[in-house]
């Protein structure tokens, strides 16, 4: 990317080393992949963790949820804190926390120990994620180069969900569940060292963090995520779930009221002033509700209905991962040529088709051709329908609020994924209950019902694409 220029006033690392965009891109992409991997990589090793650390049936889901809850709750605050106090500082601190917590989690000797490590992992990921996105925005200032860098970053975010299942299956089969956490250490330590050397030091703003906004945003998002997570296992009639959702909604309303008066808001209104960016934020929420369900429910089908092992289950997602990665190279060109409306609309049509195809699963369905065809459609659909949204949101955002924009993007994405899984898991549970005489058939029926609901969510994202401006994306240059 020889056409990349650095933001005036920025410098790389200590001293006066020249900025090296390729090194910056490699560091940020590898860290993004690490962060996203840990959202899904633990799915296939949960049975082994339960046996080794004596988790209870109700405690085991918190191996996933402790990370998700902390990650989602702190994203918005961490992104804005990077704008105010230094993006490199927040990013490096986040990677340090994430790596140290990964080592501690791999050494865990009890359930409580592992859960505490997962909480710290989530906090570190929340500090690093939005500031990595903001640093990309800072370093890549030439429009075409910025679109390519953001497309790569968005691709890593999407591919990471699939790669997490593949990597989890491989490590679980060969090395055991602790390797899933230990693998972050030899990847995280070099990233920390190289970040100090190559990442730019951006000018700090003389400002104060909006503390009331930070408290209400963090509390509101955390309460909503907790309510969604609990609803997935206890049903929507659960009192604690309802109270958490009400409290979360109330705190978000208070947060929005506070932001209207704040001199330096945590969520600047300028983020939603552009029509395409506002539509993209909406589609991030709805689209990821639908798309990410495929990884969870198809993994459940392959292992619990079809009886496949963790390694073969992980490898089943290889076509999806490969196609998502292939889309990374195409998305910038397609956005320049056709604009966001045509590209995302095509992707959403493919995503709906793939999810509808998965509603045809039966206990005897083989991987070929149905599951393979659905994986191909969903890989292409996610690549075209959802990956461009990060580019649309970040490409033209004002530099001073890039961290806030990245934090909002990842918060909306994470909340959408969590809500989607809560809704679909509830549908699954209602189908399975009362059919103990035929457990596989009941589970298959619940999974196909979940895919039908996910197809409806994807159809809503398709409707959202009609709101994009027809003109070519301004950020494509």
Short mmCIF file of C-alpha atoms in Angstrom, two decimals:
data_model
loop_
_atom_site.label_atom_id
_atom_site.label_comp_id
_atom_site.label_asym_id
_atom_site.label_seq_id
_atom_site.Cartn_x
_atom_site.Cartn_y
_atom_site.Cartn_z
CA UNK A 1 0.00 0.00 0.00
CA UNK A 2 2.41 2.60 -1.24
CA UNK A 3 -0.35 5.21 -1.39
CA UNK A 4 -0.72 5.34 2.39
CA UNK A 5 0.12 8.47 4.28
CA UNK A 6 0.28 9.09 7.99
CA UNK A 7 -1.93 11.49 9.85
CA UNK A 8 -0.07 14.74 10.43
CA UNK A 9 1.29 14.91 13.93
CA UNK A 10 1.54 11.15 14.35
CA UNK A 11 4.77 9.22 14.72
CA UNK A 12 5.64 5.57 14.98
CA UNK A 13 6.62 4.21 18.36
CA UNK A 14 9.48 5.75 20.29
CA UNK A 15 11.93 8.12 18.72
CA UNK A 16 11.45 9.18 15.15
CA UNK A 17 11.12 5.91 13.22
CA UNK A 18 9.25 6.34 9.94
CA UNK A 19 5.71 5.01 9.88
CA UNK A 20 5.49 1.53 8.29
CA UNK A 21 1.88 0.97 7.22
CA UNK A 22 2.37 -2.71 6.35
CA UNK A 23 3.73 -3.45 9.82
CA UNK A 24 0.89 -1.49 11.44
CA UNK A 25 -1.68 -3.39 9.37
CA UNK A 26 -0.16 -6.79 10.23
CA UNK A 27 -0.12 -6.02 13.97
CA UNK A 28 -3.70 -4.74 14.09
CA UNK A 29 -5.13 -7.53 11.92
CA UNK A 30 -3.44 -10.28 13.94
CA UNK A 31 -4.73 -8.82 17.20
CA UNK A 32 -8.24 -8.45 15.78
CA UNK A 33 -8.17 -12.10 14.75
CA UNK A 34 -7.08 -13.11 18.27
CA UNK A 35 -9.90 -11.15 19.87
CA UNK A 36 -12.63 -12.54 17.61
CA UNK A 37 -11.30 -16.10 17.82
CA UNK A 38 -12.03 -16.15 21.52
CA UNK A 39 -15.72 -15.48 20.90
CA UNK A 40 -16.15 -18.90 19.25
CA UNK A 41 -13.00 -20.96 19.85
CA UNK A 42 -14.24 -22.18 23.25
CA UNK A 43 -17.48 -23.63 21.87
CA UNK A 44 -16.04 -26.96 20.82
CA UNK A 45 -13.99 -27.54 24.00
CA UNK A 46 -16.72 -26.93 26.58
CA UNK A 47 -17.39 -30.64 27.27
CA UNK A 48 -13.71 -31.19 28.09
CA UNK A 49 -13.58 -28.11 30.31
CA UNK A 50 -16.63 -29.33 32.21
CA UNK A 51 -15.05 -32.72 32.87
CA UNK A 52 -11.66 -31.29 33.87
CA UNK A 53 -12.75 -28.43 36.15
CA UNK A 54 -16.03 -29.89 37.49
CA UNK A 55 -18.28 -27.15 36.13
CA UNK A 56 -21.98 -27.39 36.89
CA UNK A 57 -24.45 -27.50 34.01
CA UNK A 58 -25.55 -23.93 34.76
CA UNK A 59 -22.00 -22.67 35.28
CA UNK A 60 -20.49 -24.01 32.06
CA UNK A 61 -22.13 -21.47 29.67
CA UNK A 62 -20.41 -18.69 31.61
CA UNK A 63 -17.08 -19.77 30.12
CA UNK A 64 -18.46 -18.11 26.98
CA UNK A 65 -20.73 -15.55 28.60
CA UNK A 66 -18.15 -14.05 30.99
CA UNK A 67 -16.07 -13.03 27.98
CA UNK A 68 -19.06 -11.82 25.96
CA UNK A 69 -20.55 -9.79 28.81
CA UNK A 70 -17.34 -7.93 29.66
CA UNK A 71 -16.36 -7.46 26.03
CA UNK A 72 -19.73 -6.04 25.01
CA UNK A 73 -20.15 -3.88 28.11
CA UNK A 74 -16.82 -2.04 27.83
CA UNK A 75 -16.47 -1.50 24.08
CA UNK A 76 -18.15 1.90 23.84
CA UNK A 77 -16.24 3.37 26.78
CA UNK A 78 -12.90 1.96 25.62
CA UNK A 79 -13.29 3.38 22.14
CA UNK A 80 -13.99 6.86 23.42
CA UNK A 81 -11.22 6.61 26.03
CA UNK A 82 -8.78 5.93 23.20
CA UNK A 83 -9.89 9.13 21.45
CA UNK A 84 -9.18 11.12 24.60
CA UNK A 85 -6.19 9.42 26.23
CA UNK A 86 -4.30 7.82 23.37
CA UNK A 87 -5.27 5.00 21.04
CA UNK A 88 -1.93 3.21 21.08
CA UNK A 89 -1.84 3.31 24.88
CA UNK A 90 -5.31 1.75 25.16
CA UNK A 91 -4.61 -0.80 22.46
CA UNK A 92 -1.34 -2.02 23.97
CA UNK A 93 -2.82 -2.16 27.47
CA UNK A 94 -5.70 -4.20 26.11
CA UNK A 95 -3.44 -6.73 24.35
CA UNK A 96 -1.31 -7.06 27.51
CA UNK A 97 -4.42 -7.80 29.60
CA UNK A 98 -5.78 -10.21 27.01
CA UNK A 99 -2.50 -12.14 26.71
CA UNK A 100 -1.91 -12.35 30.47
CA UNK A 101 -5.49 -13.50 31.06
CA UNK A 102 -5.10 -16.16 28.34
CA UNK A 103 -2.06 -17.57 30.15
CA UNK A 104 -3.89 -17.49 33.47
CA UNK A 105 -6.93 -19.19 31.96
CA UNK A 106 -4.82 -21.95 30.46
CA UNK A 107 -3.34 -22.62 33.91
CA UNK A 108 -6.77 -22.61 35.64
CA UNK A 109 -7.25 -25.22 38.35
CA UNK A 110 -10.86 -24.40 39.19
CA UNK A 111 -14.04 -23.13 37.59
CA UNK A 112 -13.83 -19.77 39.40
CA UNK A 113 -10.23 -19.30 38.26
CA UNK A 114 -11.13 -19.84 34.61
CA UNK A 115 -14.17 -17.55 34.78
CA UNK A 116 -12.10 -14.75 36.34
CA UNK A 117 -9.55 -15.11 33.54
CA UNK A 118 -12.30 -14.93 30.93
CA UNK A 119 -13.63 -11.69 32.47
CA UNK A 120 -10.16 -10.10 32.23
CA UNK A 121 -9.80 -11.42 28.68
CA UNK A 122 -13.06 -9.68 27.75
CA UNK A 123 -11.87 -6.40 29.29
CA UNK A 124 -8.59 -6.57 27.39
CA UNK A 125 -10.38 -7.34 24.14
CA UNK A 126 -12.73 -4.38 24.67
CA UNK A 127 -9.76 -2.05 25.17
CA UNK A 128 -7.90 -3.30 22.10
CA UNK A 129 -10.70 -3.82 19.55
CA UNK A 130 -12.14 -0.33 18.90
CA UNK A 131 -8.73 1.32 19.22
CA UNK A 132 -7.26 -1.02 16.61
CA UNK A 133 -10.00 0.12 14.26
CA UNK A 134 -9.34 3.78 15.12
CA UNK A 135 -5.58 3.33 14.55
CA UNK A 136 -6.29 1.94 11.09
CA UNK A 137 -8.38 5.01 10.39
CA UNK A 138 -5.50 7.21 11.63
CA UNK A 139 -2.71 5.57 9.63
CA UNK A 140 -4.46 4.97 6.32
CA UNK A 141 -5.51 8.42 5.15
CA UNK A 142 -5.58 7.93 1.36
CA UNK A 143 -9.19 6.89 0.51
CA UNK A 144 -8.50 3.75 -1.55
CA UNK A 145 -5.85 2.50 0.87
CA UNK A 146 -8.18 3.14 3.80
CA UNK A 147 -10.99 1.15 2.17
CA UNK A 148 -8.62 -1.78 1.55
CA UNK A 149 -7.34 -1.71 5.13
CA UNK A 150 -10.83 -1.49 6.60
CA UNK A 151 -12.01 -4.33 4.34
CA UNK A 152 -9.16 -6.51 5.60
CA UNK A 153 -10.02 -5.62 9.19
CA UNK A 154 -13.71 -6.34 8.69
CA UNK A 155 -12.82 -9.59 6.95
CA UNK A 156 -10.72 -10.70 9.91
CA UNK A 157 -13.64 -9.94 12.21
CA UNK A 158 -15.99 -12.12 10.17
CA UNK A 159 -13.51 -14.88 9.34
CA UNK A 160 -12.52 -15.10 13.00
CA UNK A 161 -15.88 -16.59 13.94
CA UNK A 162 -15.37 -19.49 11.53
CA UNK A 163 -11.64 -19.90 12.14
CA UNK A 164 -12.35 -20.07 15.89
CA UNK A 165 -14.43 -23.20 15.40
CA UNK A 166 -11.82 -24.77 13.12
CA UNK A 167 -8.90 -23.95 15.43
CA UNK A 168 -10.86 -25.04 18.50
CA UNK A 169 -11.59 -28.40 16.88
CA UNK A 170 -7.96 -28.97 15.88
CA UNK A 171 -6.52 -28.01 19.26
CA UNK A 172 -9.15 -29.94 21.21
CA UNK A 173 -8.48 -33.07 19.16
CA UNK A 174 -4.69 -32.96 19.41
CA UNK A 175 -3.64 -30.93 22.46
CA UNK A 176 -6.61 -30.47 24.81
CA UNK A 177 -8.69 -27.48 25.84
CA UNK A 178 -5.87 -25.58 27.59
CA UNK A 179 -4.10 -25.14 24.25
CA UNK A 180 -7.04 -23.01 23.08
CA UNK A 181 -5.97 -20.39 25.62
CA UNK A 182 -2.21 -20.96 25.56
CA UNK A 183 -2.09 -20.33 21.80
CA UNK A 184 -2.82 -16.64 22.46
CA UNK A 185 0.43 -16.17 24.38
CA UNK A 186 3.04 -16.78 21.61
CA UNK A 187 0.88 -14.63 19.34
CA UNK A 188 0.14 -11.87 21.85
CA UNK A 189 3.66 -11.27 23.20
CA UNK A 190 5.25 -10.43 19.81
CA UNK A 191 2.27 -8.22 19.02
CA UNK A 192 2.87 -6.24 22.22
CA UNK A 193 6.57 -5.77 21.41
CA UNK A 194 5.93 -4.80 17.80
CA UNK A 195 3.08 -2.47 18.76
CA UNK A 196 5.45 -0.41 20.89
CA UNK A 197 7.85 -0.22 17.97
CA UNK A 198 5.57 0.42 15.00
CA UNK A 199 2.19 1.78 16.06
CA UNK A 200 1.83 5.55 15.75
CA UNK A 201 1.53 7.87 18.73
CA UNK A 202 -1.47 10.05 17.91
CA UNK A 203 -2.00 13.46 19.52
CA UNK A 204 -4.03 13.33 22.74
CA UNK A 205 -7.04 15.57 23.06
CA UNK A 206 -7.31 17.87 26.03
CA UNK A 207 -10.62 16.55 27.26
CA UNK A 208 -12.35 14.62 30.01
CA UNK A 209 -14.18 11.34 29.71
CA UNK A 210 -17.95 11.69 29.98
CA UNK A 211 -18.17 9.77 33.28
CA UNK A 212 -22.00 9.74 33.66
CA UNK A 213 -22.26 8.59 30.05
CA UNK A 214 -19.59 5.96 30.61
CA UNK A 215 -21.34 4.53 33.66
CA UNK A 216 -24.81 4.43 32.11
CA UNK A 217 -23.55 3.07 28.77
CA UNK A 218 -21.46 0.34 30.37
CA UNK A 219 -24.20 -0.59 32.83
CA UNK A 220 -26.91 -0.50 30.18
CA UNK A 221 -25.10 -2.62 27.60
CA UNK A 222 -23.90 -5.09 30.25
CA UNK A 223 -27.43 -5.46 31.65
CA UNK A 224 -28.90 -6.00 28.18
CA UNK A 225 -26.25 -8.57 27.26
CA UNK A 226 -26.78 -10.36 30.59
CA UNK A 227 -30.54 -10.36 30.08
CA UNK A 228 -30.19 -11.80 26.58
CA UNK A 229 -27.73 -14.46 27.76
CA UNK A 230 -29.96 -15.50 30.67
CA UNK A 231 -33.07 -15.54 28.48
CA UNK A 232 -31.38 -18.06 26.21
CA UNK A 233 -31.15 -20.61 29.03
CA UNK A 234 -34.05 -19.65 31.33
CA UNK A 235 -36.63 -18.42 28.81
CA UNK A 236 -38.18 -14.99 28.32
CA UNK A 237 -40.51 -15.47 31.28
CA UNK A 238 -37.61 -15.59 33.75
CA UNK A 239 -37.91 -12.76 36.30
CA UNK A 240 -34.17 -12.03 36.53
CA UNK A 241 -33.93 -11.87 32.74
CA UNK A 242 -36.84 -9.45 32.54
CA UNK A 243 -35.45 -7.21 35.28
CA UNK A 244 -32.03 -7.13 33.62
CA UNK A 245 -33.53 -6.20 30.25
CA UNK A 246 -35.69 -3.49 31.79
CA UNK A 247 -32.75 -2.08 33.75
CA UNK A 248 -30.59 -2.16 30.62
CA UNK A 249 -33.21 -0.40 28.52
CA UNK A 250 -33.71 2.25 31.22
CA UNK A 251 -29.97 2.90 31.51
CA UNK A 252 -29.63 3.23 27.73
CA UNK A 253 -32.48 5.79 27.69
CA UNK A 254 -30.74 7.73 30.49
CA UNK A 255 -27.46 7.48 28.55
CA UNK A 256 -29.05 8.93 25.40
CA UNK A 257 -30.60 11.79 27.40
CA UNK A 258 -27.25 12.56 29.02
CA UNK A 259 -25.50 12.52 25.64
CA UNK A 260 -27.77 15.27 24.35
CA UNK A 261 -26.41 17.62 27.02
CA UNK A 262 -22.82 16.40 27.30
CA UNK A 263 -20.15 18.84 26.11
CA UNK A 264 -17.98 15.92 24.95
CA UNK A 265 -20.38 13.01 24.49
CA UNK A 266 -19.33 9.38 24.63
CA UNK A 267 -21.43 8.75 21.49
CA UNK A 268 -21.06 11.89 19.34
CA UNK A 269 -24.18 12.70 17.25
CA UNK A 270 -21.96 13.22 14.18
CA UNK A 271 -21.63 9.44 13.93
CA UNK A 272 -25.26 9.20 12.82
CA UNK A 273 -25.40 12.35 10.70
CA UNK A 274 -24.45 10.52 7.51
CA UNK A 275 -27.31 8.46 6.06
CA UNK A 276 -25.18 5.55 4.84
CA UNK A 277 -23.36 5.29 8.16
CA UNK A 278 -26.61 5.28 10.13
CA UNK A 279 -28.06 2.57 7.87
CA UNK A 280 -24.86 0.54 8.18
CA UNK A 281 -25.04 0.65 11.98
CA UNK A 282 -28.62 -0.66 11.81
CA UNK A 283 -27.69 -3.47 9.45
CA UNK A 284 -24.72 -4.47 11.62
CA UNK A 285 -27.19 -5.11 14.43
CA UNK A 286 -29.76 -7.05 12.42
CA UNK A 287 -27.36 -8.77 10.04
CA UNK A 288 -25.10 -10.25 12.70
CA UNK A 289 -28.15 -11.48 14.62
CA UNK A 290 -28.80 -13.74 11.64
CA UNK A 291 -25.35 -14.58 10.31
CA UNK A 292 -23.54 -15.64 13.47
CA UNK A 293 -26.34 -18.04 14.40
CA UNK A 294 -25.10 -20.32 11.62
CA UNK A 295 -21.87 -21.11 13.48
CA UNK A 296 -23.59 -22.01 16.75
CA UNK A 297 -26.56 -23.97 15.46
CA UNK A 298 -24.78 -25.75 12.61
CA UNK A 299 -22.05 -26.79 15.06
CA UNK A 300 -24.78 -28.10 17.37
CA UNK A 301 -26.37 -30.02 14.49
CA UNK A 302 -23.12 -31.59 13.30
CA UNK A 303 -22.03 -32.71 16.78
CA UNK A 304 -25.25 -33.55 18.61
CA UNK A 305 -27.47 -34.70 15.72
CA UNK A 306 -24.95 -36.09 13.26
CA UNK A 307 -22.42 -37.24 15.91
CA UNK A 308 -19.32 -35.63 14.36
CA UNK A 309 -16.24 -34.95 16.49
CA UNK A 310 -14.78 -31.50 17.26
CA UNK A 311 -12.11 -31.70 14.53
CA UNK A 312 -14.47 -32.71 11.72
CA UNK A 313 -17.02 -30.17 12.95
CA UNK A 314 -14.45 -27.40 12.81
CA UNK A 315 -13.29 -28.40 9.33
CA UNK A 316 -16.91 -28.34 8.13
CA UNK A 317 -16.76 -24.55 8.39
CA UNK A 318 -13.68 -24.31 6.15
CA UNK A 319 -15.65 -23.34 3.00
CA UNK A 320 -17.31 -20.50 4.89
CA UNK A 321 -14.00 -19.20 6.24
CA UNK A 322 -12.26 -19.43 2.84
CA UNK A 323 -15.05 -17.61 1.04
CA UNK A 324 -15.25 -14.88 3.66
CA UNK A 325 -11.52 -14.35 3.31
CA UNK A 326 -11.80 -14.31 -0.49
CA UNK A 327 -14.44 -11.59 -0.25
CA UNK A 328 -11.90 -9.31 1.48
CA UNK A 329 -10.15 -8.67 -1.82
CA UNK A 330 -13.38 -8.15 -3.73
CA UNK A 331 -15.27 -5.84 -1.37
CA UNK A 332 -13.21 -2.63 -1.96
CA UNK A 333 -13.45 -3.04 -5.74
CA UNK A 334 -17.16 -3.83 -5.64
CA UNK A 335 -17.90 -0.85 -3.39
CA UNK A 336 -16.03 1.46 -5.75
CA UNK A 337 -17.84 0.13 -8.81
CA UNK A 338 -21.37 -0.52 -7.57
CA UNK A 339 -21.75 1.35 -4.26
CA UNK A 340 -22.99 -0.01 -0.90
CA UNK A 341 -26.62 -0.63 -1.92
CA UNK A 342 -25.99 -3.16 -4.70
CA UNK A 343 -23.17 -4.97 -2.87
CA UNK A 344 -24.91 -5.39 0.47
CA UNK A 345 -28.24 -6.22 -1.17
CA UNK A 346 -26.64 -9.07 -3.14
CA UNK A 347 -24.95 -10.36 0.00
CA UNK A 348 -28.14 -10.34 2.03
CA UNK A 349 -30.00 -12.26 -0.69
CA UNK A 350 -27.30 -14.97 -0.58
CA UNK A 351 -27.40 -15.00 3.23
CA UNK A 352 -31.19 -15.48 3.27
CA UNK A 353 -30.88 -18.28 0.70
CA UNK A 354 -28.24 -20.11 2.76
CA UNK A 355 -30.26 -19.92 5.96
CA UNK A 356 -33.44 -21.05 4.20
CA UNK A 357 -31.52 -24.03 2.83
CA UNK A 358 -30.53 -25.02 6.39
CA UNK A 359 -34.21 -25.23 7.36
CA UNK A 360 -34.30 -28.42 5.24
CA UNK A 361 -31.93 -30.33 7.55
CA UNK A 362 -33.03 -33.74 8.82
CA UNK A 363 -31.27 -36.16 11.21
CA UNK A 364 -30.06 -38.09 8.17
CA UNK A 365 -28.83 -35.15 6.05
CA UNK A 366 -25.23 -35.57 4.91
CA UNK A 367 -22.65 -32.80 4.65
CA UNK A 368 -22.83 -32.92 0.84
CA UNK A 369 -24.63 -31.34 -0.87
CA UNK A 370 -27.01 -29.42 1.41
CA UNK A 371 -24.74 -28.32 4.27
CA UNK A 372 -21.85 -27.58 1.91
CA UNK A 373 -24.08 -25.48 -0.38
CA UNK A 374 -25.49 -23.55 2.59
CA UNK A 375 -21.96 -22.92 3.92
CA UNK A 376 -20.93 -21.52 0.53
CA UNK A 377 -23.98 -19.25 0.30
CA UNK A 378 -23.56 -17.97 3.87
CA UNK A 379 -19.83 -17.40 3.38
CA UNK A 380 -20.45 -15.31 0.26
CA UNK A 381 -23.50 -13.63 1.78
CA UNK A 382 -21.71 -12.57 4.95
CA UNK A 383 -18.72 -11.39 2.92
CA UNK A 384 -20.82 -9.21 0.62
CA UNK A 385 -23.69 -8.28 2.92
CA UNK A 386 -21.98 -7.59 6.24
CA UNK A 387 -18.24 -7.09 5.76
CA UNK A 388 -18.68 -3.83 3.77
CA UNK A 389 -20.59 -2.28 6.69
CA UNK A 390 -17.39 -1.62 8.66
CA UNK A 391 -15.91 0.13 5.63
CA UNK A 392 -19.04 2.26 5.18
CA UNK A 393 -19.04 3.25 8.87
CA UNK A 394 -15.34 3.99 9.31
CA UNK A 395 -14.10 5.28 5.95
CA UNK A 396 -15.30 8.89 6.27
CA UNK A 397 -15.78 9.24 10.02
CA UNK A 398 -14.15 12.40 11.50
CA UNK A 399 -10.72 11.50 12.88
CA UNK A 400 -11.43 12.88 16.35
CA UNK A 401 -14.26 10.40 16.95
CA UNK A 402 -12.82 7.35 15.16
CA UNK A 403 -12.46 5.46 18.44
CA UNK A 404 -16.05 6.21 19.40
CA UNK A 405 -17.19 5.08 15.94
CA UNK A 406 -15.27 1.81 16.29
CA UNK A 407 -16.58 1.26 19.80
CA UNK A 408 -20.16 1.86 18.67
CA UNK A 409 -19.70 -0.49 15.71
CA UNK A 410 -18.39 -3.36 17.83
CA UNK A 411 -20.90 -2.74 20.63
CA UNK A 412 -23.82 -2.89 18.19
CA UNK A 413 -22.37 -5.99 16.53
CA UNK A 414 -21.79 -7.80 19.83
CA UNK A 415 -25.22 -6.88 21.19
CA UNK A 416 -26.84 -8.07 17.96
CA UNK A 417 -25.03 -11.41 18.09
CA UNK A 418 -26.02 -11.92 21.72
CA UNK A 419 -29.66 -10.98 21.19
CA UNK A 420 -29.88 -13.15 18.09
CA UNK A 421 -28.52 -16.20 19.92
CA UNK A 422 -30.86 -15.56 22.87
CA UNK A 423 -33.94 -15.41 20.64
CA UNK A 424 -32.94 -18.43 18.57
CA UNK A 425 -31.85 -20.52 21.55
CA UNK A 426 -35.21 -19.86 23.17
CA UNK A 427 -36.92 -21.15 20.01
CA UNK A 428 -34.66 -24.20 20.12
CA UNK A 429 -35.52 -24.87 23.77
CA UNK A 430 -39.26 -24.62 23.21
CA UNK A 431 -39.02 -27.17 20.38
CA UNK A 432 -36.92 -29.65 22.38
CA UNK A 433 -38.90 -29.55 25.63
CA UNK A 434 -41.49 -32.31 25.93
CA UNK A 435 -39.93 -34.61 23.30
CA UNK A 436 -37.60 -36.75 25.41
CA UNK A 437 -38.76 -39.87 23.54
CA UNK A 438 -37.00 -38.72 20.34
CA UNK A 439 -34.19 -36.36 21.39
CA UNK A 440 -32.35 -36.18 18.05
CA UNK A 441 -35.52 -35.50 16.08
CA UNK A 442 -36.59 -32.87 18.59
CA UNK A 443 -33.16 -31.20 18.50
CA UNK A 444 -33.18 -31.23 14.72
CA UNK A 445 -36.64 -29.64 14.70
CA UNK A 446 -35.47 -26.92 17.08
CA UNK A 447 -32.37 -26.21 15.00
CA UNK A 448 -34.35 -25.86 11.77
CA UNK A 449 -36.81 -23.55 13.55
CA UNK A 450 -33.87 -21.41 14.66
CA UNK A 451 -32.57 -21.23 11.10
CA UNK A 452 -36.03 -20.18 9.88
CA UNK A 453 -36.07 -17.32 12.38
CA UNK A 454 -32.51 -16.39 11.39
CA UNK A 455 -33.65 -16.22 7.75
CA UNK A 456 -36.33 -13.71 8.80
CA UNK A 457 -33.65 -11.60 10.54
CA UNK A 458 -31.51 -11.72 7.39
CA UNK A 459 -34.57 -10.63 5.37
CA UNK A 460 -34.87 -7.58 7.65
CA UNK A 461 -31.24 -6.76 6.88
CA UNK A 462 -32.08 -7.10 3.19
CA UNK A 463 -34.88 -4.55 3.60
CA UNK A 464 -32.40 -2.24 5.31
CA UNK A 465 -30.14 -2.22 2.25
CA UNK A 466 -32.83 -0.33 0.32
CA UNK A 467 -32.12 2.70 2.53
CA UNK A 468 -28.54 3.06 1.30
CA UNK A 469 -27.94 5.84 -1.18
CA UNK A 470 -27.73 4.57 -4.72
CA UNK A 471 -24.65 6.63 -5.50
CA UNK A 472 -21.26 4.98 -5.22
CA UNK A 473 -19.76 4.99 -1.74
CA UNK A 474 -18.08 8.29 -1.14
CA UNK A 475 -15.26 6.61 0.73
CA UNK A 476 -14.16 4.67 -2.36
CA UNK A 477 -12.58 7.73 -3.78
#
